[in-house]
PDB file of C-alpha atoms and ligand atoms in Angstrom:
ATOM      1  CA  PRO Y   1     -28.742  79.797  49.039  1.00 93.00           C
ATOM      2  CA  GLN Y   2     -31.239  80.367  51.842  1.00 94.00           C
ATOM      3  CA  MET Y   3     -29.411  81.461  55.025  1.00 95.00           C
ATOM      4  CA  THR Y   4     -32.168  82.631  57.369  1.00 96.00           C
ATOM      5  CA  ALA Y   5     -33.540  81.696  60.796  1.00 98.00           C
ATOM      6  CA  GLN Y   6     -36.620  82.129  62.943  1.00 97.00           C
ATOM      7  CA  ILE Y   7     -36.688  82.732  66.709  1.00 97.00           C
ATOM      8  CA  GLY Y   8     -40.235  83.018  68.042  1.00 96.00           C
ATOM      9  CA  ASN Y   9     -41.985  85.675  65.937  1.00 97.00           C
ATOM     10  CA  PHE Y  10     -38.692  87.083  64.696  1.00 98.00           C
ATOM     11  CA  THR Y  11     -37.344  86.300  61.236  1.00 98.00           C
ATOM     12  CA  PHE Y  12     -33.632  86.825  60.718  1.00 98.00           C
ATOM     13  CA  LYS Y  13     -32.835  87.348  57.029  1.00 98.00           C
ATOM     14  CA  HIS Y  14     -29.104  86.915  57.797  1.00 98.00           C
ATOM     15  CA  LEU Y  15     -27.484  84.607  60.353  1.00 98.00           C
ATOM     16  CA  PHE Y  16     -25.007  87.065  61.865  1.00 98.00           C
ATOM     17  CA  LEU Y  17     -25.207  89.035  65.109  1.00 98.00           C
ATOM     18  CA  ASN Y  18     -22.603  90.873  67.134  1.00 98.00           C
ATOM     19  CA  ALA Y  19     -21.673  89.170  70.392  1.00 98.00           C
ATOM     20  CA  SER Y  20     -22.989  91.306  73.246  1.00 98.00           C
ATOM     21  CA  GLY Y  21     -20.245  93.595  74.469  1.00 98.00           C
ATOM     22  CA  VAL Y  22     -18.559  94.016  71.098  1.00 98.00           C
ATOM     23  CA  TYR Y  23     -19.390  96.973  68.837  1.00 97.00           C
ATOM     24  CA  CYS Y  24     -22.634  97.658  70.710  1.00 98.00           C
ATOM     25  CA  ARG Y  25     -22.138 100.016  73.642  1.00 98.00           C
ATOM     26  CA  THR Y  26     -23.186 103.241  71.853  1.00 98.00           C
ATOM     27  CA  LYS Y  27     -26.123 104.161  69.626  1.00 98.00           C
ATOM     28  CA  GLN Y  28     -23.594 104.842  66.881  1.00 98.00           C
ATOM     29  CA  ASN Y  29     -22.163 101.312  67.216  1.00 98.00           C
ATOM     30  CA  LEU Y  30     -25.658  99.858  66.941  1.00 98.00           C
ATOM     31  CA  ASP Y  31     -26.536 102.030  63.926  1.00 98.00           C
ATOM     32  CA  ASP Y  32     -23.287 100.965  62.215  1.00 98.00           C
ATOM     33  CA  LEU Y  33     -24.247  97.327  62.737  1.00 98.00           C
ATOM     34  CA  LEU Y  34     -27.754  97.968  61.380  1.00 98.00           C
ATOM     35  CA  ASP Y  35     -26.428  99.764  58.290  1.00 98.00           C
ATOM     36  CA  ASN Y  36     -24.534  96.645  57.267  1.00 98.00           C
ATOM     37  CA  GLN Y  37     -26.567  94.595  54.798  1.00 97.00           C
ATOM     38  CA  ALA Y  38     -25.413  91.183  56.101  1.00 98.00           C
ATOM     39  CA  THR Y  39     -26.215  91.926  59.767  1.00 98.00           C
ATOM     40  CA  GLY Y  40     -29.066  89.645  60.888  1.00 98.00           C
ATOM     41  CA  GLY Y  41     -29.893  91.515  64.067  1.00 98.00           C
ATOM     42  CA  ILE Y  42     -28.233  93.552  66.820  1.00 98.00           C
ATOM     43  CA  VAL Y  43     -27.445  92.792  70.460  1.00 98.00           C
ATOM     44  CA  THR Y  44     -26.831  95.597  72.956  1.00 98.00           C
ATOM     45  CA  LYS Y  45     -23.985  95.649  75.485  1.00 98.00           C
ATOM     46  CA  SER Y  46     -25.387  94.063  78.651  1.00 98.00           C
ATOM     47  CA  ALA Y  47     -27.166  96.860  80.506  1.00 98.00           C
ATOM     48  CA  THR Y  48     -27.287  97.492  84.236  1.00 97.00           C
ATOM     49  CA  LEU Y  49     -29.865  99.791  85.866  1.00 98.00           C
ATOM     50  CA  ARG Y  50     -27.488 102.741  85.979  1.00 98.00           C
ATOM     51  CA  SER Y  51     -24.696 103.791  83.651  1.00 98.00           C
ATOM     52  CA  ARG Y  52     -21.286 102.280  84.523  1.00 97.00           C
ATOM     53  CA  LYS Y  53     -17.777 103.362  83.588  1.00 97.00           C
ATOM     54  CA  GLY Y  54     -16.496  99.814  83.984  1.00 97.00           C
ATOM     55  CA  ASN Y  55     -13.009  98.753  85.020  1.00 97.00           C
ATOM     56  CA  PRO Y  56      -9.784 100.786  84.610  1.00 98.00           C
ATOM     57  CA  ASN Y  57      -7.744 100.363  81.421  1.00 98.00           C
ATOM     58  CA  PRO Y  58      -6.048  98.331  80.115  1.00 98.00           C
ATOM     59  CA  ARG Y  59      -9.075  96.045  80.342  1.00 98.00           C
ATOM     60  CA  TYR Y  60      -8.969  94.414  76.877  1.00 98.00           C
ATOM     61  CA  HIS Y  61      -5.988  92.842  75.104  1.00 98.00           C
ATOM     62  CA  SER Y  62      -5.606  90.969  71.858  1.00 98.00           C
ATOM     63  CA  ILE Y  63      -3.391  87.891  72.225  1.00 97.00           C
ATOM     64  CA  LEU Y  64      -1.424  85.558  69.960  1.00 93.00           C
ATOM     65  CA  ASN Y  65      -1.653  87.838  66.923  1.00 92.00           C
ATOM     66  CA  GLY Y  66      -5.425  88.082  67.097  1.00 92.00           C
ATOM     67  CA  ALA Y  67      -6.032  84.374  67.731  1.00 94.00           C
ATOM     68  CA  GLY Y  68      -7.517  85.333  71.060  1.00 97.00           C
ATOM     69  CA  SER Y  69      -8.603  88.114  73.370  1.00 98.00           C
ATOM     70  CA  ILE Y  70      -8.694  88.650  77.099  1.00 98.00           C
ATOM     71  CA  ASN Y  71     -11.071  91.121  78.742  1.00 98.00           C
ATOM     72  CA  SER Y  72     -12.224  92.306  82.096  1.00 97.00           C
ATOM     73  CA  MET Y  73     -14.337  95.274  80.986  1.00 97.00           C
ATOM     74  CA  GLY Y  74     -16.456  95.357  84.142  1.00 96.00           C
ATOM     75  CA  LEU Y  75     -19.811  95.941  82.451  1.00 97.00           C
ATOM     76  CA  PRO Y  76     -19.227  99.448  81.037  1.00 97.00           C
ATOM     77  CA  ASN Y  77     -22.614 100.548  79.672  1.00 98.00           C
ATOM     78  CA  TYR Y  78     -24.904 103.602  79.538  1.00 98.00           C
ATOM     79  CA  GLY Y  79     -27.665 102.038  81.638  1.00 98.00           C
ATOM     80  CA  LEU Y  80     -30.946 100.380  80.690  1.00 98.00           C
ATOM     81  CA  GLN Y  81     -32.822 103.589  79.849  1.00 98.00           C
ATOM     82  CA  TYR Y  82     -30.233 104.570  77.229  1.00 98.00           C
ATOM     83  CA  TYR Y  83     -30.742 101.278  75.363  1.00 98.00           C
ATOM     84  CA  LEU Y  84     -34.531 101.351  75.787  1.00 98.00           C
ATOM     85  CA  ASP Y  85     -34.603 104.919  74.435  1.00 98.00           C
ATOM     86  CA  TYR Y  86     -32.567 103.782  71.433  1.00 98.00           C
ATOM     87  CA  LEU Y  87     -34.734 100.713  70.803  1.00 98.00           C
ATOM     88  CA  LEU Y  88     -37.933 102.785  71.083  1.00 98.00           C
ATOM     89  CA  SER Y  89     -36.590 105.749  69.081  1.00 98.00           C
ATOM     90  CA  LYS Y  90     -37.306 104.270  65.647  1.00 97.00           C
ATOM     91  CA  SER Y  91     -38.581 101.179  63.891  1.00 97.00           C
ATOM     92  CA  PHE Y  92     -36.057  98.457  63.098  1.00 98.00           C
ATOM     93  CA  ASP Y  93     -35.994  96.317  59.976  1.00 97.00           C
ATOM     94  CA  LYS Y  94     -33.968  93.644  61.812  1.00 98.00           C
ATOM     95  CA  PRO Y  95     -34.630  91.932  65.140  1.00 98.00           C
ATOM     96  CA  THR Y  96     -33.082  93.508  68.238  1.00 98.00           C
ATOM     97  CA  ILE Y  97     -31.852  91.791  71.393  1.00 98.00           C
ATOM     98  CA  LEU Y  98     -31.644  93.861  74.564  1.00 98.00           C
ATOM     99  CA  SER Y  99     -29.018  92.270  76.809  1.00 98.00           C
ATOM    100  CA  VAL Y 100     -29.156  92.821  80.572  1.00 98.00           C
ATOM    101  CA  ALA Y 101     -26.790  91.864  83.387  1.00 97.00           C
ATOM    102  CA  GLY Y 102     -27.704  92.831  86.924  1.00 96.00           C
ATOM    103  CA  THR Y 103     -24.936  92.766  89.511  1.00 93.00           C
ATOM    104  CA  SER Y 104     -27.347  91.218  92.003  1.00 94.00           C
ATOM    105  CA  PHE Y 105     -30.456  89.053  92.051  1.00 94.00           C
ATOM    106  CA  ASP Y 106     -32.629  92.084  92.788  1.00 96.00           C
ATOM    107  CA  GLU Y 107     -31.074  94.173  90.024  1.00 97.00           C
ATOM    108  CA  ASN Y 108     -31.762  91.412  87.487  1.00 97.00           C
ATOM    109  CA  ILE Y 109     -35.414  91.339  88.548  1.00 98.00           C
ATOM    110  CA  GLU Y 110     -35.699  95.140  88.450  1.00 98.00           C
ATOM    111  CA  LEU Y 111     -34.101  95.313  84.993  1.00 98.00           C
ATOM    112  CA  LEU Y 112     -36.604  92.805  83.617  1.00 98.00           C
ATOM    113  CA  LYS Y 113     -39.543  94.470  85.363  1.00 98.00           C
ATOM    114  CA  GLN Y 114     -38.653  97.743  83.661  1.00 98.00           C
ATOM    115  CA  ILE Y 115     -38.440  96.004  80.284  1.00 99.00           C
ATOM    116  CA  GLN Y 116     -41.733  94.208  80.888  1.00 98.00           C
ATOM    117  CA  ASP Y 117     -43.399  97.524  81.775  1.00 98.00           C
ATOM    118  CA  SER Y 118     -41.847  99.354  78.795  1.00 98.00           C
ATOM    119  CA  ASP Y 119     -43.134  99.570  75.200  1.00 98.00           C
ATOM    120  CA  TYR Y 120     -40.177  97.507  73.974  1.00 98.00           C
ATOM    121  CA  GLN Y 121     -41.449  94.570  71.887  1.00 98.00           C
ATOM    122  CA  GLY Y 122     -38.137  93.084  70.762  1.00 98.00           C
ATOM    123  CA  MET Y 123     -36.108  90.228  72.237  1.00 98.00           C
ATOM    124  CA  THR Y 124     -34.366  90.283  75.609  1.00 99.00           C
ATOM    125  CA  GLU Y 125     -31.324  88.307  76.733  1.00 98.00           C
ATOM    126  CA  LEU Y 126     -30.431  87.761  80.396  1.00 98.00           C
ATOM    127  CA  ASN Y 127     -26.674  87.478  80.790  1.00 98.00           C
ATOM    128  CA  LEU Y 128     -26.206  84.756  83.393  1.00 97.00           C
ATOM    129  CA  SER Y 129     -22.434  85.202  83.458  1.00 93.00           C
ATOM    130  CA  CYS Y 130     -22.856  88.093  85.823  1.00 84.00           C
ATOM    131  CA  PRO Y 131     -21.774  87.665  89.399  1.00 75.00           C
ATOM    132  CA  ASN Y 132     -24.361  86.877  92.022  1.00 68.00           C
ATOM    133  CA  VAL Y 133     -22.881  87.556  95.416  1.00 73.00           C
ATOM    134  CA  VAL Y 134     -19.227  87.838  96.409  1.00 76.00           C
ATOM    135  CA  GLY Y 135     -17.840  84.470  97.367  1.00 82.00           C
ATOM    136  CA  LYS Y 136     -20.294  82.580  95.139  1.00 87.00           C
ATOM    137  CA  PRO Y 137     -19.720  81.504  91.537  1.00 91.00           C
ATOM    138  CA  GLN Y 138     -21.307  83.420  88.666  1.00 94.00           C
ATOM    139  CA  ILE Y 139     -25.041  82.712  88.424  1.00 95.00           C
ATOM    140  CA  ALA Y 140     -24.809  80.184  85.570  1.00 97.00           C
ATOM    141  CA  TYR Y 141     -22.344  78.103  87.604  1.00 97.00           C
ATOM    142  CA  ASP Y 142     -24.726  78.108  90.580  1.00 96.00           C
ATOM    143  CA  PHE Y 143     -27.567  75.865  89.367  1.00 97.00           C
ATOM    144  CA  GLU Y 144     -29.804  76.526  92.354  1.00 97.00           C
ATOM    145  CA  THR Y 145     -29.579  80.300  91.864  1.00 95.00           C
ATOM    146  CA  THR Y 146     -30.160  79.944  88.131  1.00 97.00           C
ATOM    147  CA  ASN Y 147     -33.338  78.012  88.852  1.00 98.00           C
ATOM    148  CA  LYS Y 148     -34.413  80.570  91.467  1.00 97.00           C
ATOM    149  CA  ILE Y 149     -33.858  83.567  89.223  1.00 97.00           C
ATOM    150  CA  LEU Y 150     -35.669  82.060  86.204  1.00 98.00           C
ATOM    151  CA  THR Y 151     -38.587  80.972  88.404  1.00 98.00           C
ATOM    152  CA  GLU Y 152     -38.909  84.564  89.655  1.00 98.00           C
ATOM    153  CA  VAL Y 153     -38.518  86.084  86.162  1.00 98.00           C
ATOM    154  CA  PHE Y 154     -41.251  84.004  84.543  1.00 98.00           C
ATOM    155  CA  LYS Y 155     -43.748  85.044  87.219  1.00 98.00           C
ATOM    156  CA  PHE Y 156     -43.975  88.465  85.560  1.00 98.00           C
ATOM    157  CA  PHE Y 157     -41.932  88.541  82.326  1.00 98.00           C
ATOM    158  CA  LYS Y 158     -44.156  87.762  79.323  1.00 98.00           C
ATOM    159  CA  LYS Y 159     -42.039  89.064  76.468  1.00 98.00           C
ATOM    160  CA  PRO Y 160     -39.539  87.008  74.380  1.00 98.00           C
ATOM    161  CA  ILE Y 161     -36.462  86.244  76.501  1.00 98.00           C
ATOM    162  CA  GLY Y 162     -33.353  84.092  76.256  1.00 98.00           C
ATOM    163  CA  VAL Y 163     -30.252  83.541  78.377  1.00 98.00           C
ATOM    164  CA  LYS Y 164     -26.528  84.022  77.653  1.00 98.00           C
ATOM    165  CA  LEU Y 165     -24.450  81.212  79.148  1.00 98.00           C
ATOM    166  CA  PRO Y 166     -20.785  80.811  79.997  1.00 98.00           C
ATOM    167  CA  PRO Y 167     -19.082  77.632  78.764  1.00 98.00           C
ATOM    168  CA  TYR Y 168     -19.466  74.384  80.698  1.00 98.00           C
ATOM    169  CA  PHE Y 169     -16.748  71.747  80.701  1.00 98.00           C
ATOM    170  CA  ASP Y 170     -18.374  68.750  82.349  1.00 98.00           C
ATOM    171  CA  LEU Y 171     -21.041  66.581  80.677  1.00 98.00           C
ATOM    172  CA  ASN Y 172     -22.953  66.420  83.949  1.00 98.00           C
ATOM    173  CA  HIS Y 173     -23.091  70.233  83.985  1.00 98.00           C
ATOM    174  CA  PHE Y 174     -24.670  70.187  80.498  1.00 98.00           C
ATOM    175  CA  ASP Y 175     -27.284  67.777  81.899  1.00 98.00           C
ATOM    176  CA  GLN Y 176     -27.939  69.956  84.938  1.00 98.00           C
ATOM    177  CA  ILE Y 177     -28.253  73.309  83.178  1.00 98.00           C
ATOM    178  CA  ALA Y 178     -30.393  71.834  80.384  1.00 99.00           C
ATOM    179  CA  LYS Y 179     -32.723  70.240  82.924  1.00 98.00           C
ATOM    180  CA  ILE Y 180     -33.257  73.644  84.531  1.00 98.00           C
ATOM    181  CA  LEU Y 181     -33.667  75.605  81.284  1.00 99.00           C
ATOM    182  CA  ASN Y 182     -36.164  73.079  79.874  1.00 99.00           C
ATOM    183  CA  GLN Y 183     -38.566  73.976  82.658  1.00 98.00           C
ATOM    184  CA  PHE Y 184     -39.025  77.519  81.312  1.00 98.00           C
ATOM    185  CA  PRO Y 185     -40.604  79.079  78.187  1.00 98.00           C
ATOM    186  CA  LEU Y 186     -37.278  80.442  76.991  1.00 98.00           C
ATOM    187  CA  ASP Y 187     -37.018  81.871  73.489  1.00 97.00           C
ATOM    188  CA  HIS Y 188     -33.352  81.049  73.005  1.00 98.00           C
ATOM    189  CA  VAL Y 189     -30.051  80.190  74.592  1.00 99.00           C
ATOM    190  CA  ASN Y 190     -26.891  81.994  73.537  1.00 98.00           C
ATOM    191  CA  SER Y 191     -23.748  79.961  74.094  1.00 98.00           C
ATOM    192  CA  ILE Y 192     -20.902  80.691  74.860  1.00 98.00           C
ATOM    193  CA  ASN Y 193     -19.817  83.767  76.725  1.00 98.00           C
ATOM    194  CA  SER Y 194     -16.057  84.241  77.138  1.00 98.00           C
ATOM    195  CA  VAL Y 195     -14.104  81.427  78.793  1.00 98.00           C
ATOM    196  CA  GLY Y 196     -13.776  82.773  82.312  1.00 97.00           C
ATOM    197  CA  ASN Y 197     -10.705  83.833  84.206  1.00 97.00           C
ATOM    198  CA  GLY Y 198      -7.909  83.231  81.766  1.00 98.00           C
ATOM    199  CA  LEU Y 199      -4.518  84.918  82.228  1.00 98.00           C
ATOM    200  CA  TRP Y 200      -2.090  86.370  79.682  1.00 98.00           C
ATOM    201  CA  ILE Y 201       1.498  87.325  80.413  1.00 98.00           C
ATOM    202  CA  ASP Y 202       3.926  89.659  78.645  1.00 98.00           C
ATOM    203  CA  ILE Y 203       7.286  87.897  78.896  1.00 97.00           C
ATOM    204  CA  GLU Y 204       9.209  91.115  78.142  1.00 98.00           C
ATOM    205  CA  THR Y 205       7.762  93.002  81.087  1.00 98.00           C
ATOM    206  CA  GLU Y 206       7.094  89.899  83.194  1.00 98.00           C
ATOM    207  CA  SER Y 207       3.658  91.353  83.767  1.00 98.00           C
ATOM    208  CA  VAL Y 208      -0.007  90.625  83.148  1.00 98.00           C
ATOM    209  CA  VAL Y 209      -1.570  92.573  80.243  1.00 98.00           C
ATOM    210  CA  ILE Y 210      -4.840  93.847  81.720  1.00 98.00           C
ATOM    211  CA  LYS Y 211      -5.217  95.877  84.922  1.00 98.00           C
ATOM    212  CA  PRO Y 212      -8.405  94.554  86.595  1.00 97.00           C
ATOM    213  CA  LYS Y 213      -8.495  91.334  88.635  1.00 96.00           C
ATOM    214  CA  LYS Y 214      -4.671  91.022  88.670  1.00 97.00           C
ATOM    215  CA  GLY Y 215      -4.772  90.270  84.947  1.00 98.00           C
ATOM    216  CA  PHE Y 216      -7.492  87.621  85.007  1.00 97.00           C
ATOM    217  CA  GLY Y 217     -10.148  87.961  82.302  1.00 97.00           C
ATOM    218  CA  GLY Y 218     -12.539  86.258  79.933  1.00 97.00           C
ATOM    219  CA  ILE Y 219     -10.959  84.609  76.907  1.00 98.00           C
ATOM    220  CA  GLY Y 220     -12.468  84.989  73.437  1.00 98.00           C
ATOM    221  CA  GLY Y 221     -11.445  84.567  69.835  1.00 98.00           C
ATOM    222  CA  LYS Y 222     -10.464  81.615  67.621  1.00 98.00           C
ATOM    223  CA  MET Y 223      -8.904  79.722  70.528  1.00 97.00           C
ATOM    224  CA  VAL Y 224     -12.314  79.190  72.166  1.00 98.00           C
ATOM    225  CA  LEU Y 225     -13.956  77.721  69.040  1.00 98.00           C
ATOM    226  CA  PRO Y 226     -13.745  74.055  70.214  1.00 98.00           C
ATOM    227  CA  THR Y 227     -15.407  75.044  73.508  1.00 98.00           C
ATOM    228  CA  GLY Y 228     -18.150  77.017  71.787  1.00 99.00           C
ATOM    229  CA  LEU Y 229     -18.896  74.196  69.336  1.00 99.00           C
ATOM    230  CA  ALA Y 230     -19.047  71.628  72.149  1.00 99.00           C
ATOM    231  CA  ASN Y 231     -21.416  73.752  74.228  1.00 99.00           C
ATOM    232  CA  VAL Y 232     -23.778  74.435  71.326  1.00 99.00           C
ATOM    233  CA  ARG Y 233     -23.791  70.743  70.339  1.00 99.00           C
ATOM    234  CA  ALA Y 234     -24.299  69.511  73.910  1.00 99.00           C
ATOM    235  CA  LEU Y 235     -27.055  72.020  74.689  1.00 99.00           C
ATOM    236  CA  ARG Y 236     -28.833  71.454  71.369  1.00 99.00           C
ATOM    237  CA  GLU Y 237     -28.959  67.719  72.094  1.00 98.00           C
ATOM    238  CA  ARG Y 238     -30.438  68.353  75.574  1.00 98.00           C
ATOM    239  CA  LEU Y 239     -32.741  71.371  75.178  1.00 99.00           C
ATOM    240  CA  LYS Y 240     -36.343  71.147  73.980  1.00 98.00           C
ATOM    241  CA  PRO Y 241     -36.800  72.209  70.328  1.00 98.00           C
ATOM    242  CA  SER Y 242     -38.757  75.350  71.266  1.00 98.00           C
ATOM    243  CA  ILE Y 243     -35.586  76.831  72.746  1.00 98.00           C
ATOM    244  CA  LYS Y 244     -33.600  78.133  69.790  1.00 98.00           C
ATOM    245  CA  MET Y 245     -29.790  78.407  69.785  1.00 98.00           C
ATOM    246  CA  ILE Y 246     -27.381  81.261  69.112  1.00 98.00           C
ATOM    247  CA  GLY Y 247     -23.850  79.946  68.653  1.00 99.00           C
ATOM    248  CA  THR Y 248     -21.063  82.234  69.844  1.00 98.00           C
ATOM    249  CA  GLY Y 249     -17.349  81.806  70.334  1.00 98.00           C
ATOM    250  CA  GLY Y 250     -14.312  81.923  68.109  1.00 98.00           C
ATOM    251  CA  ILE Y 251     -15.961  82.460  64.724  1.00 98.00           C
ATOM    252  CA  THR Y 252     -13.521  83.857  62.158  1.00 98.00           C
ATOM    253  CA  SER Y 253     -14.596  82.130  58.911  1.00 98.00           C
ATOM    254  CA  GLY Y 254     -17.516  80.651  56.962  1.00 98.00           C
ATOM    255  CA  LYS Y 255     -16.235  77.189  57.913  1.00 98.00           C
ATOM    256  CA  ASP Y 256     -16.700  78.046  61.594  1.00 99.00           C
ATOM    257  CA  VAL Y 257     -20.251  79.230  60.884  1.00 98.00           C
ATOM    258  CA  PHE Y 258     -20.942  75.995  58.993  1.00 98.00           C
ATOM    259  CA  ALA Y 259     -19.613  74.017  61.977  1.00 99.00           C
ATOM    260  CA  TYR Y 260     -21.894  75.880  64.385  1.00 99.00           C
ATOM    261  CA  LEU Y 261     -24.875  75.219  62.135  1.00 98.00           C
ATOM    262  CA  LEU Y 262     -24.006  71.505  62.078  1.00 98.00           C
ATOM    263  CA  CYS Y 263     -24.010  71.624  65.896  1.00 99.00           C
ATOM    264  CA  GLY Y 264     -27.536  73.024  65.772  1.00 98.00           C
ATOM    265  CA  ALA Y 265     -27.096  76.795  65.959  1.00 98.00           C
ATOM    266  CA  ASP Y 266     -30.001  78.788  64.482  1.00 98.00           C
ATOM    267  CA  LEU Y 267     -27.967  82.002  64.433  1.00 98.00           C
ATOM    268  CA  VAL Y 268     -24.362  82.855  65.219  1.00 98.00           C
ATOM    269  CA  SER Y 269     -22.755  85.845  66.896  1.00 98.00           C
ATOM    270  CA  VAL Y 270     -19.241  87.165  66.476  1.00 98.00           C
ATOM    271  CA  GLY Y 271     -17.226  88.994  69.145  1.00 98.00           C
ATOM    272  CA  THR Y 272     -13.440  89.188  69.031  1.00 98.00           C
ATOM    273  CA  GLN Y 273     -13.153  88.949  65.255  1.00 98.00           C
ATOM    274  CA  LEU Y 274     -15.905  91.550  64.786  1.00 98.00           C
ATOM    275  CA  GLY Y 275     -13.862  93.890  66.927  1.00 97.00           C
ATOM    276  CA  ILE Y 276     -10.909  93.314  64.589  1.00 97.00           C
ATOM    277  CA  GLU Y 277     -12.711  93.448  61.198  1.00 97.00           C
ATOM    278  CA  SER Y 278     -15.773  95.682  61.982  1.00 97.00           C
ATOM    279  CA  PRO Y 279     -19.302  94.825  60.702  1.00 98.00           C
ATOM    280  CA  LYS Y 280     -18.139  94.081  57.163  1.00 98.00           C
ATOM    281  CA  ILE Y 281     -17.011  90.717  58.558  1.00 98.00           C
ATOM    282  CA  PHE Y 282     -20.648  89.601  58.256  1.00 98.00           C
ATOM    283  CA  ASN Y 283     -20.513  90.037  54.467  1.00 98.00           C
ATOM    284  CA  ARG Y 284     -17.334  87.934  54.348  1.00 98.00           C
ATOM    285  CA  LEU Y 285     -18.774  85.208  56.576  1.00 98.00           C
ATOM    286  CA  GLU Y 286     -22.003  85.117  54.553  1.00 98.00           C
ATOM    287  CA  SER Y 287     -20.235  84.782  51.222  1.00 98.00           C
ATOM    288  CA  GLU Y 288     -17.864  82.126  52.610  1.00 98.00           C
ATOM    289  CA  LEU Y 289     -20.805  80.157  54.011  1.00 98.00           C
ATOM    290  CA  ALA Y 290     -22.705  80.490  50.720  1.00 98.00           C
ATOM    291  CA  ALA Y 291     -19.692  79.167  48.813  1.00 98.00           C
ATOM    292  CA  ILE Y 292     -19.457  76.143  51.130  1.00 98.00           C
ATOM    293  CA  MET Y 293     -23.185  75.450  50.688  1.00 98.00           C
ATOM    294  CA  VAL Y 294     -22.992  75.729  46.891  1.00 98.00           C
ATOM    295  CA  GLU Y 295     -19.944  73.456  46.858  1.00 98.00           C
ATOM    296  CA  LYS Y 296     -21.844  70.886  48.900  1.00 98.00           C
ATOM    297  CA  GLY Y 297     -25.104  71.261  46.975  1.00 98.00           C
ATOM    298  CA  TYR Y 298     -27.130  72.709  49.852  1.00 98.00           C
ATOM    299  CA  THR Y 299     -29.834  75.253  49.013  1.00 98.00           C
ATOM    300  CA  SER Y 300     -30.934  75.931  52.588  1.00 97.00           C
ATOM    301  CA  VAL Y 301     -29.288  75.845  56.012  1.00 98.00           C
ATOM    302  CA  ASN Y 302     -32.267  73.738  57.130  1.00 97.00           C
ATOM    303  CA  GLU Y 303     -30.838  70.840  55.149  1.00 98.00           C
ATOM    304  CA  PHE Y 304     -27.831  70.464  57.454  1.00 98.00           C
ATOM    305  CA  ARG Y 305     -28.601  72.427  60.643  1.00 98.00           C
ATOM    306  CA  GLY Y 306     -28.036  70.137  63.638  1.00 98.00           C
ATOM    307  CA  LYS Y 307     -26.985  67.234  61.425  1.00 98.00           C
ATOM    308  CA  LEU Y 308     -23.422  66.811  62.721  1.00 98.00           C
ATOM    309  CA  LYS Y 309     -22.402  63.206  62.241  1.00 98.00           C
ATOM    310  CA  SER Y 310     -20.721  61.077  64.896  1.00 97.00           C
ATOM    311  CA  LEU Y 311     -18.274  58.392  63.861  1.00 97.00           C
ATOM    312  CA  GLU Y 312     -20.554  55.420  64.616  1.00 85.00           C
TER     313      GLU Y 312
HETATM  314  C1  YRO E   1     -18.258  89.468  83.266  1.00 54.76           C
HETATM  315  C2  YRO E   1     -19.321  90.417  83.738  1.00 54.76           C
HETATM  316  C3  YRO E   1     -18.715  91.783  84.021  1.00 54.76           C
HETATM  317  C4  YRO E   1     -19.879  89.863  85.047  1.00 54.76           C
HETATM  318  C5  YRO E   1     -20.475  90.500  82.721  1.00 54.76           C
HETATM  319  C6  YRO E   1     -20.183  91.314  81.464  1.00 54.76           C
HETATM  320  C7  YRO E   1     -19.169  90.656  80.576  1.00 54.76           C
HETATM  321  C8  YRO E   1     -17.937  91.205  80.331  1.00 54.76           C
HETATM  322  C9  YRO E   1     -17.481  92.484  80.949  1.00 54.76           C
HETATM  323  O1  YRO E   1     -18.214  93.510  80.816  1.00 54.76           O
HETATM  324  O2  YRO E   1     -16.387  92.424  81.557  1.00 54.76           O
HETATM  325  N1  YRO E   1     -17.028  90.569  79.529  1.00 54.76           N
HETATM  326  C10 YRO E   1     -17.327  89.373  78.913  1.00 54.76           C
HETATM  327  O3  YRO E   1     -16.500  88.790  78.184  1.00 54.76           O
HETATM  328  N2  YRO E   1     -18.551  88.825  79.119  1.00 54.76           N
HETATM  329  C11 YRO E   1     -19.487  89.403  79.935  1.00 54.76           C
HETATM  330  O4  YRO E   1     -20.585  88.835  80.095  1.00 54.76           O
END
């Protein structure tokens, strides 16, 4: 069965990407992803201008026997130039997405100016889950700042670009963010990032399980699947068709991929479960999805993408 997607000028021969942050900080990680036949494309760890060590360990913890994860990595990455060097070092037979996350408004602009001025011709993704200023919510939860930053970006950025969004939990927030995003020539939206500021406790030690932020961290894994599905469905219904959709959050099986496609996802990305199973998970997900499609008599994902039924 045909399981491909198109975002702008980029054709993805497989539907599976790594979620930014997982299995993508080093050149070796990225090469391992590329070597896997069922990988559709690669996404870099969100880059800042300069290399960052990130937060002290423990900063990641698997919870509930792998049903979830909690992380407060703190943007550990080798800096924009490292990822640009990698992306310009050879030709790629799969689309690439360069993720960036400035720790300030100005850093976001500078990151994108450097990409605009570089020879990089692939896709870019602005991570809007990054903090803006202390005392204010993350950018994507500050609609005015989101509007301001995208207005500034599109004054100079002419290459393909999308945004990575945190989950929203209020229907009015879906309306507000979609209204803003629809004003811009965005390539794609990637939803969701981890569910912010969860907390996990070890009953034995009566302690939190990660060191940064007094144990608070982003939640990922199977337990966020209902939130990811809802965000992809809600945004798909509100965003203009030219903005394509990458569905992320809690994917562990072909059924989950099928569900995201019903919600309107063009591609999907896998984080927590990729970290557990390594890139071969994409082969499993692809064969599970193919089996579901054959069982249902579908020959192409286009036949059911976005066609989730309500109970009218
Ligand atoms: C949370 C931020 C550090 C502001 C951005 C990077 C990031 C991180 C991280 O590097 O801690 N973890 C996530 O689950 N999602 C993210 O977008």
